[in-house]
Amino acid sequence: MAAAAAAAPRPEAVSPQWAPPGHERTGAAAALGDCEDAPVRPLCKPRGICSRAYFLVLMVFVHLYLGNVLALLLFVHYSNGDESSDPGPQRRAQGPGPAPTLGPLTRLEGIKVGHERKVQLVADRDHFIRTLSLKPLLFEIPGFLSDEECRLIIHLAQMKGLQRSQILPTEEYEEAMGTMQVSQLDLFRLLDQNRDGRLQLREVLAQTRLGNGRWMTPENIQEMYSAIKADPDGDGVLSLQEFSDMDLRDFHKYMRNHKAASSELVRNSHHTWLYQGEGAHHVMRAIRQRVLRLTRLSPEIVELSEPLQVVRYGEGGHYHAHVDSGPVYPETICSHTKLVANESVPFETSCRYMTVLFYLNNVTGGGETVFPVADNRTYDEMSLIQDDVDLRDTRRHCDKGNLRVKPRQGTAVFWYNYLPDGQGWVGDVDDYSLHGGCLVTRGTKWIANNWINVDPSRARQALFQQEMARLAREGGADSQPEWAVDRAYRDARVEL
């Protein structure tokens, strides 16, 4: 480890050269007008993967409670902090004051598929960015990490220890089901996307993809129907009457009693988180600074984003197709800014403006990253499941996806999970960003993810950054990054 660390470069201090002419990076405190306090607008059109119907049904079957350790730690900070960090009753009553207005988010132009441009992200070396697709806006950078940096990241992850990646514990799933107030008729109507009064297998599959952590296939659904006697005629289609006669408690019991094998999970991998803030290993800091120069986003946004996630997929590992960021409806809020929202909502989601994915080794067999609908002319979620072929299934149908990226050590790929809103901020979730990890057929696959977190509410993101800056000032130079960021994600098991 010492040799690898010594060989790795120190943080660099150069700027990329691809910024458009006349464009200047706008700092978090740049004032462009009065801060808006309007409520958060829905991020997705009422259709497909981000529709309100999809969201509500997904909450019923999944209960995506992301463990909000951050909020707990901040609550403890406010409630039990010592006198040196406690702002005092008078200051707490006054509040933090108006937050600054944030400047526009930078977004790299794709130009056309295959377009290449030269950038300088480290001293005395050029990198080349190649456009892989326009929908989503996806790029590849060979050699973003050195071989030594890749080996060091793997070594640090092994030293810290990796845990099995989980989607949803059964206990939380049952608790969620008990809290939902959705009638069986409403549930049927939400599932019945084509409004023909009959639930086709693909309609059920489209909405229950996460189940209780188990990947649902047509065979799974029919097996469940048979076990709970939900489909008397055995045609694989449920009428409204058949659905109404079904006791949902039988469904819960069936899911509880059928533990999924690793190969049947939505995700089969192990992961850990590596701190990248002030005081971190110099290679971790160097990578974060390199990502900062690549994205041209403000330092406040990048530094307050999630730490580096390192993932190991063993032979047989996979991750079925998913999107990295969730829609924000009135029932949801971004995990990273929940504290400053001063709102009570039942669900949280990870608001990830960008994904930067690093390949840490060469994979002997399989393990590609697939984008099933990249650059399709149109998007329709129901078209993902046709003739018993589910394009989201990365164990069986990766070869049928539109775009596959082969893992090569040191290469980075990055993409935007949201469309622009036309005003320099976050717009709708990009349906085309659907992606997954193909089955590893031989060897082991190591990757790392840097997610850049941005709240769709510009005002709330500004308030969050202001509050984190205040806590950093009052808590000392190195206290805020450690407890507000690293510990918040250290034990996280639930991801989109």
Short mmCIF file of C-alpha atoms in Angstrom, two decimals, residues 1-10 148 152 281-283:
data_model
loop_
_atom_site.label_atom_id
_atom_site.label_comp_id
_atom_site.label_asym_id
_atom_site.label_seq_id
_atom_site.Cartn_x
_atom_site.Cartn_y
_atom_site.Cartn_z
CA MET A 1 0.00 0.00 0.00
CA ALA A 2 2.82 2.39 0.87
CA ALA A 3 4.46 1.85 -2.48
CA ALA A 4 1.21 2.43 -4.32
CA ALA A 5 0.51 5.56 -2.34
CA ALA A 6 3.97 6.93 -3.00
CA ALA A 7 3.64 6.30 -6.71
CA ALA A 8 0.27 8.02 -6.96
CA PRO A 9 0.25 11.71 -7.95
CA ARG A 10 -0.54 14.50 -5.54
CA GLU A 148 -1.40 2.59 -9.50
CA LEU A 152 -4.68 1.70 -4.39
CA HIS A 281 -5.74 10.08 1.58
CA HIS A 282 -4.01 12.34 -0.95
CA VAL A 283 -4.99 10.05 -3.84
#
